[in-house]
mmCIF file of C-alpha atoms in Angstrom:
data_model
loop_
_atom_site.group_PDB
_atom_site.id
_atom_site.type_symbol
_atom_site.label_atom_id
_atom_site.label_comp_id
_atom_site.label_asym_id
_atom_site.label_seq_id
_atom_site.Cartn_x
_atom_site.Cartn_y
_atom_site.Cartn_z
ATOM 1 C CA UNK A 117 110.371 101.415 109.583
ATOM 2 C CA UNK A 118 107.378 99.015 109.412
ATOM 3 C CA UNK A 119 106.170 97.332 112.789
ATOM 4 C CA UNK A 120 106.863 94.057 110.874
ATOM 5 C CA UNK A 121 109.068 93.607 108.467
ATOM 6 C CA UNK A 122 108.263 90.754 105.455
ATOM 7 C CA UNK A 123 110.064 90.301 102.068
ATOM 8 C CA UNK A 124 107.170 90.236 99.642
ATOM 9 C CA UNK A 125 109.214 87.521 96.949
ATOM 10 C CA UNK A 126 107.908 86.262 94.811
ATOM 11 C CA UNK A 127 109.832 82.943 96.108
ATOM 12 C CA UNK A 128 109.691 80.403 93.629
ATOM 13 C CA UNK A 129 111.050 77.060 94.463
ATOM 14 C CA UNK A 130 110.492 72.882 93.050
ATOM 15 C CA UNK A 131 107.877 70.859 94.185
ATOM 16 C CA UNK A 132 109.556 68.886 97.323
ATOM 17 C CA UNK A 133 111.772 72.026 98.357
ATOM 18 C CA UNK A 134 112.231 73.012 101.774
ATOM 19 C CA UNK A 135 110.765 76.636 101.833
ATOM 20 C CA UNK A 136 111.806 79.142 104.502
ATOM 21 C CA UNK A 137 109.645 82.048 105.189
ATOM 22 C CA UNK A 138 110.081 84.415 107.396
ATOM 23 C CA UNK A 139 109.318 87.569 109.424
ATOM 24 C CA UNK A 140 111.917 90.502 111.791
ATOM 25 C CA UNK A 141 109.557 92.624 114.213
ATOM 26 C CA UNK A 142 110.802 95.661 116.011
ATOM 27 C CA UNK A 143 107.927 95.980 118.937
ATOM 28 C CA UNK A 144 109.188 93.641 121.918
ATOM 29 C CA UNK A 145 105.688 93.359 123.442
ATOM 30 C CA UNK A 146 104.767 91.098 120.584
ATOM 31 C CA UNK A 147 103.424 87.741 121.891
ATOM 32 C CA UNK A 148 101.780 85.879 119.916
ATOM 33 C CA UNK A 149 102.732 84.955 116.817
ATOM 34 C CA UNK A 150 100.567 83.787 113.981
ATOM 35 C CA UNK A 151 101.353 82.158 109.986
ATOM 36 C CA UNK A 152 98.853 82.634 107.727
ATOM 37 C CA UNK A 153 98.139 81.291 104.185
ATOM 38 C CA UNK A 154 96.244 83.265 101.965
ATOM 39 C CA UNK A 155 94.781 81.755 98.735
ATOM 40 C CA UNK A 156 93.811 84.416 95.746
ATOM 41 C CA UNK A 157 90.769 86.106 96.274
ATOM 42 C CA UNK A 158 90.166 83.808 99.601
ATOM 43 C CA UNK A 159 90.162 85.223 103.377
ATOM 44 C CA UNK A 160 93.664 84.010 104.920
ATOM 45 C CA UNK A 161 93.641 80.866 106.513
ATOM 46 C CA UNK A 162 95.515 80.393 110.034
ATOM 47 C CA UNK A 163 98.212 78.270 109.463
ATOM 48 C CA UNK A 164 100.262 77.920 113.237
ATOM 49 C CA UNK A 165 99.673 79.882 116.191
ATOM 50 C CA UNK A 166 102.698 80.311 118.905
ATOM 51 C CA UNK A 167 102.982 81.779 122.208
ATOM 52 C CA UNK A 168 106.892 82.598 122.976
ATOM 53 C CA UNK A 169 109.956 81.420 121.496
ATOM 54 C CA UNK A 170 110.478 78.312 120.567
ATOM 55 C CA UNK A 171 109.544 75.887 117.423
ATOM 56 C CA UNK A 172 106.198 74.376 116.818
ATOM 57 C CA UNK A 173 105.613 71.679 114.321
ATOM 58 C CA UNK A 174 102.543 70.455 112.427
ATOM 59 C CA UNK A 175 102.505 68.285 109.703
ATOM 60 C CA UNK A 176 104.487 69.934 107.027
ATOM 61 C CA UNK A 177 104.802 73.075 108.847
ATOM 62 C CA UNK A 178 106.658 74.430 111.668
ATOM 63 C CA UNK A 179 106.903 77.449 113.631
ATOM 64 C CA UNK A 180 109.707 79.350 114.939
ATOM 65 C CA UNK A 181 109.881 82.060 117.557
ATOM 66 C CA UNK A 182 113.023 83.889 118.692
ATOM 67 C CA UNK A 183 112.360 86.769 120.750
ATOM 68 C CA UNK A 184 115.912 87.053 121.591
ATOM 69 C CA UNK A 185 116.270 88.254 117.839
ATOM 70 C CA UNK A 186 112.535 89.547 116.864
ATOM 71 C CA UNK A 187 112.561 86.889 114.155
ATOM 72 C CA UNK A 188 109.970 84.221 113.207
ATOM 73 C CA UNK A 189 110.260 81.732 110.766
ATOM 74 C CA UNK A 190 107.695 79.563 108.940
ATOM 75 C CA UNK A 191 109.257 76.393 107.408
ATOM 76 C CA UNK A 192 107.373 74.025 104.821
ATOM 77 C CA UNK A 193 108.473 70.799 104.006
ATOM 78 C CA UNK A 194 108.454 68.558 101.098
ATOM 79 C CA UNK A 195 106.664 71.674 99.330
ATOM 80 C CA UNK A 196 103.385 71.285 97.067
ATOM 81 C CA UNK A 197 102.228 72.936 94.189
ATOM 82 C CA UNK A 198 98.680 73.570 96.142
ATOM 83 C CA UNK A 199 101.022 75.590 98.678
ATOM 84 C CA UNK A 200 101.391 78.086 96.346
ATOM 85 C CA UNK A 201 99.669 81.293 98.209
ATOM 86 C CA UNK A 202 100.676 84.145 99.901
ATOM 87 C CA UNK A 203 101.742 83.926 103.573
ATOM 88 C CA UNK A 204 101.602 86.358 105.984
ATOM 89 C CA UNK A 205 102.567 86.428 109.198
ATOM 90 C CA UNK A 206 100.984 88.434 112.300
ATOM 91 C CA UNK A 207 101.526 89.285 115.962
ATOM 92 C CA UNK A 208 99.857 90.262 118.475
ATOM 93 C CA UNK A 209 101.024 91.578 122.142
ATOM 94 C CA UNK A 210 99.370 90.509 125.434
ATOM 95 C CA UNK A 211 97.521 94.302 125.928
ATOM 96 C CA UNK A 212 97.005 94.543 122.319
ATOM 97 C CA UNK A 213 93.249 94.051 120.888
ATOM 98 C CA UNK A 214 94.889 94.117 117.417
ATOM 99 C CA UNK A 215 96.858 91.943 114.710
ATOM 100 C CA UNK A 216 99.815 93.473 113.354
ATOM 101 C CA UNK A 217 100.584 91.986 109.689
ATOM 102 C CA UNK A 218 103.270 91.566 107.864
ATOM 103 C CA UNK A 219 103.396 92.560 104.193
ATOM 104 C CA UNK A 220 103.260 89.036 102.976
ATOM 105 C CA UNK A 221 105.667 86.499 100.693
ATOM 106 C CA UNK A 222 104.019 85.405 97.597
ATOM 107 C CA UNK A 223 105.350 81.852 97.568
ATOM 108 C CA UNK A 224 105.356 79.619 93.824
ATOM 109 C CA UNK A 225 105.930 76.082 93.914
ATOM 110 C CA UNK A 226 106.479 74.304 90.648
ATOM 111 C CA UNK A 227 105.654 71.186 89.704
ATOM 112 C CA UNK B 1213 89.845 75.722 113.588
ATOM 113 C CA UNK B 1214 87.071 78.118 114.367
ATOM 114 C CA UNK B 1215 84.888 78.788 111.112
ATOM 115 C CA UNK B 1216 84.231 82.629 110.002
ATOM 116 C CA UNK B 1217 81.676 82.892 106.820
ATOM 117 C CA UNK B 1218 80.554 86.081 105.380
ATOM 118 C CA UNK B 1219 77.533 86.615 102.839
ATOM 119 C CA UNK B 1220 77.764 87.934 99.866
ATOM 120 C CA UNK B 1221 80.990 85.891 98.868
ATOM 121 C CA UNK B 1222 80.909 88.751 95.329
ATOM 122 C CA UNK B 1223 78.584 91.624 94.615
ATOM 123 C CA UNK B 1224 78.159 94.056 92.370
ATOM 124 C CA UNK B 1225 76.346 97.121 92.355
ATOM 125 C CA UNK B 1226 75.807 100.834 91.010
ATOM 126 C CA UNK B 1227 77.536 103.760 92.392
ATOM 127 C CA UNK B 1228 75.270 105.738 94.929
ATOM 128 C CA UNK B 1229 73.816 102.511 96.771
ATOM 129 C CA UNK B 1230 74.240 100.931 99.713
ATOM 130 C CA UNK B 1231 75.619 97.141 100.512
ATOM 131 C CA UNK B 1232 75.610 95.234 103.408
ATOM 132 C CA UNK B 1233 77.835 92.480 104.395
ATOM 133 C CA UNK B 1234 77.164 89.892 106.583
ATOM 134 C CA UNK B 1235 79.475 87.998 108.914
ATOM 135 C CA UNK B 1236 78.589 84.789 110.974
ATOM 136 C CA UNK B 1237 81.002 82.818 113.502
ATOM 137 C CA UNK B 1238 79.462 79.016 113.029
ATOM 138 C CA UNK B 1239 80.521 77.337 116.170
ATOM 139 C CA UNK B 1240 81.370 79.867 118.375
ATOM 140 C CA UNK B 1241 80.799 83.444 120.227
ATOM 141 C CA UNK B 1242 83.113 86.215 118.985
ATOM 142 C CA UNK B 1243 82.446 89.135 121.479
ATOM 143 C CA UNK B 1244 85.360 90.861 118.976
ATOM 144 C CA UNK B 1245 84.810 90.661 115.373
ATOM 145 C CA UNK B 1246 87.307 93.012 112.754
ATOM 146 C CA UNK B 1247 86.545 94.480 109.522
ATOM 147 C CA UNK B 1248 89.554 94.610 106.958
ATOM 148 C CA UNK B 1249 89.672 95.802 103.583
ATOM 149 C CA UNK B 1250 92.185 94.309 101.268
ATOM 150 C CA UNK B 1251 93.686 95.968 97.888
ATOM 151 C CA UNK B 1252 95.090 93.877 95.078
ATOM 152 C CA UNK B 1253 98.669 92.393 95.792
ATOM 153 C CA UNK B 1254 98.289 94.301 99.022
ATOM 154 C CA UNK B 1255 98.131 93.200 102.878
ATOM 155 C CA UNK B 1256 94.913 93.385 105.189
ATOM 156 C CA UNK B 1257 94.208 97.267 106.485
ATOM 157 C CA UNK B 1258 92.481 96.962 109.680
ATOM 158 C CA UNK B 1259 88.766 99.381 109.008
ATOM 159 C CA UNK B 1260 87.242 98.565 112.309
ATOM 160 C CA UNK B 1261 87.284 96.693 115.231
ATOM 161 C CA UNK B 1262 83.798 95.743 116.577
ATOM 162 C CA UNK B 1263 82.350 94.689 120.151
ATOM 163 C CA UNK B 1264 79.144 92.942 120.677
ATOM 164 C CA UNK B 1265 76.568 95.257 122.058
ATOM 165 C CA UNK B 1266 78.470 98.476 121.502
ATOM 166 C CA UNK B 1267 79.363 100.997 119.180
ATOM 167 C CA UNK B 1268 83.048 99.997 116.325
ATOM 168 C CA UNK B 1269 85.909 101.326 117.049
ATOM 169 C CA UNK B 1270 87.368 102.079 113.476
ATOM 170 C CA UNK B 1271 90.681 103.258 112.660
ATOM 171 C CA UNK B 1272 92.041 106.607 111.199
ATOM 172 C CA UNK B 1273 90.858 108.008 107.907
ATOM 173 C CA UNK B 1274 87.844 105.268 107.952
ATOM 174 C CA UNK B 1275 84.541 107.256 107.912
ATOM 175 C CA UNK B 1276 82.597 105.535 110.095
ATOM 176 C CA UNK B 1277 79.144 107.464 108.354
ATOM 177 C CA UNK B 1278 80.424 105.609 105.181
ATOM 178 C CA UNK B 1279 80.908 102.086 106.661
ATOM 179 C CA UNK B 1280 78.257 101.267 109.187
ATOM 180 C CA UNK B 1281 79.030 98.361 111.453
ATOM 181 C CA UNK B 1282 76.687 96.548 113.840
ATOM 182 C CA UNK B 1283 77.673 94.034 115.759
ATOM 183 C CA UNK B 1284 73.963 93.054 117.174
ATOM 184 C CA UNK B 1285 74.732 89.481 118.826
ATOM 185 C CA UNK B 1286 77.511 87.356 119.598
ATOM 186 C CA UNK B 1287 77.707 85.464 116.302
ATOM 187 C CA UNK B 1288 76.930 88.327 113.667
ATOM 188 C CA UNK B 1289 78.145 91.705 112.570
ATOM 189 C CA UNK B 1290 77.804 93.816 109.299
ATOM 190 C CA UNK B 1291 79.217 96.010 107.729
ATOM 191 C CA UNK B 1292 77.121 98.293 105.573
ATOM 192 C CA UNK B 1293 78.995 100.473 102.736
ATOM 193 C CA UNK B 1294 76.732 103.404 102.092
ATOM 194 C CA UNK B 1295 76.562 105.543 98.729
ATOM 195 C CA UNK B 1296 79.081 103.461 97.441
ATOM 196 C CA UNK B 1297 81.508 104.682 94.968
ATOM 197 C CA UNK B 1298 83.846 102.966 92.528
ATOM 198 C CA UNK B 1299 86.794 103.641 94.787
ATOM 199 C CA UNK B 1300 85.298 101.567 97.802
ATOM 200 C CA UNK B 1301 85.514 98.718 95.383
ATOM 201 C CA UNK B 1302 87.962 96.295 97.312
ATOM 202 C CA UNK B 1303 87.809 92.695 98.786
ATOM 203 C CA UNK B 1304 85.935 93.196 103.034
ATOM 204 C CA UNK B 1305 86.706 90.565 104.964
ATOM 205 C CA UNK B 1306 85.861 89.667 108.554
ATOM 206 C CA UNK B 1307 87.553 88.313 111.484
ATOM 207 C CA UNK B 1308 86.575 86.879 114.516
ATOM 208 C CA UNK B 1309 88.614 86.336 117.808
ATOM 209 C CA UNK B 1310 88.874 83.043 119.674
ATOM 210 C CA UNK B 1311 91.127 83.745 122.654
ATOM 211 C CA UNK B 1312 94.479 84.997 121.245
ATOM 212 C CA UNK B 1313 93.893 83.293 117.697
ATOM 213 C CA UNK B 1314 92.018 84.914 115.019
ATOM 214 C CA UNK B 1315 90.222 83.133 112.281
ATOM 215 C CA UNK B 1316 88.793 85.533 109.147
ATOM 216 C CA UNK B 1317 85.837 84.895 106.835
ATOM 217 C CA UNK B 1318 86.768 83.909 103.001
ATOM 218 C CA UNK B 1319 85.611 87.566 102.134
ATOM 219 C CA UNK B 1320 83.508 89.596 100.308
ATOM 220 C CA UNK B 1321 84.393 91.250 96.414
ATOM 221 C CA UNK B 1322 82.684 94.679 95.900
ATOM 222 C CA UNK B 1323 82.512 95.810 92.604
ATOM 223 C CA UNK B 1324 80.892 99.320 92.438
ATOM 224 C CA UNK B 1325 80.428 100.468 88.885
#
């Protein structure tokens, strides 16, 4: 079993959709908790960053951490065709020098 | 955010020789900068983790003789790909740390032929 788990999609939704992405993690030490968006053939591109559970919103986007469950959830609002990309999610513990990444969810928004 | 840029954005060269990559933290000091490798349709493998002033720390089954990193100052490392081969053809891209958040470069495509 991976140290994060991610499903990979493709998600396709409608331009102004409310797209829910999210991530299940098995290592309690995990945290911090980044979303990344990752544009094709671009570096990825960090998105929200969040320390313990809890929701964090910006703009479009918000964060959600629940420890409790090991689940973290990115949602998107009124979606955009230019938010097409993959996301990825990533965590990191407090000892840890390291990122631990998801898999990633290839996300398709339609005009 | 923190800005990450790495030079050459896409090269191409002939098996046998050797590249180097550069990556730059504008507006900051990274003391930890990472090397990744990314495959098509695939997610970021972790190469190397590097520390200003002393020697990467890479991860299993990455030759470090191959991939040569220097991390010389607190805004620049490289990564060097020696004898390349057409199998170490593969989007590099950097990453520097900022605290707990990390911010990567827009990465570099090799093309070995």
């Amino acid at each position: 079993q991976k140290e994060v788990e991610q499903d990979p999609g493709p998600l396709s939704v409608p331009e102004g959709a409310i797209v829910s992405l999210n991530c299940t993690y098995s290592n309690s030490a995990f945290q911090y908790f980044m979303w990344y968006r990752q544009y094709s053939r671009k570096g990825p591109e960090l998105l929200m960053y969040t320390y313990s559970s809890g929701n964090k919103e910006d703009g479009r986007f918000t964060a959600q951490v629940d420890k409790s469950s090991k689940y973290i959830s990115l949602f998107i609002r009124d979606s955009q065709p230019s938010d097409s990309a993959t996301y990825l999610c990533a965590m990191k513990s407090n000892a840890g020098n390291m990122l631990t990444f998801g898999g990633g969810t290839r996300l398709m928004v339609k005009p | 955010g923190a800005v990450v840029s790495q030079h050459p954005s896409w090269v191409i060269c002939k098996s046998g020789t050797s590249v180097k990559i550069e990556c730059r933290s504008l507006d900051f000091q990274a003391t930890t900068m990472f090397w990744y490798r990314q495959f098509p349709k695939q997610s970021l493998m972790l190469m190397a983790t590097s520390n200003e002033g002393s020697k990467a720390t890479y991860e299993q089954g990455v030759e470090k003789d191959k991939f040569l990193i220097n991390h010389a100052s607190l805004t620049l490392s490289t990564l060097t790909v020696t004898s390349a081969h057409p199998e170490d053809s593969s989007f590099y891209i950097c990453s520097a740390r900022v605290s707990n958040e990390q911010f990567f470069g827009p990465g570099t495509r090799l093309t070995v032929l």
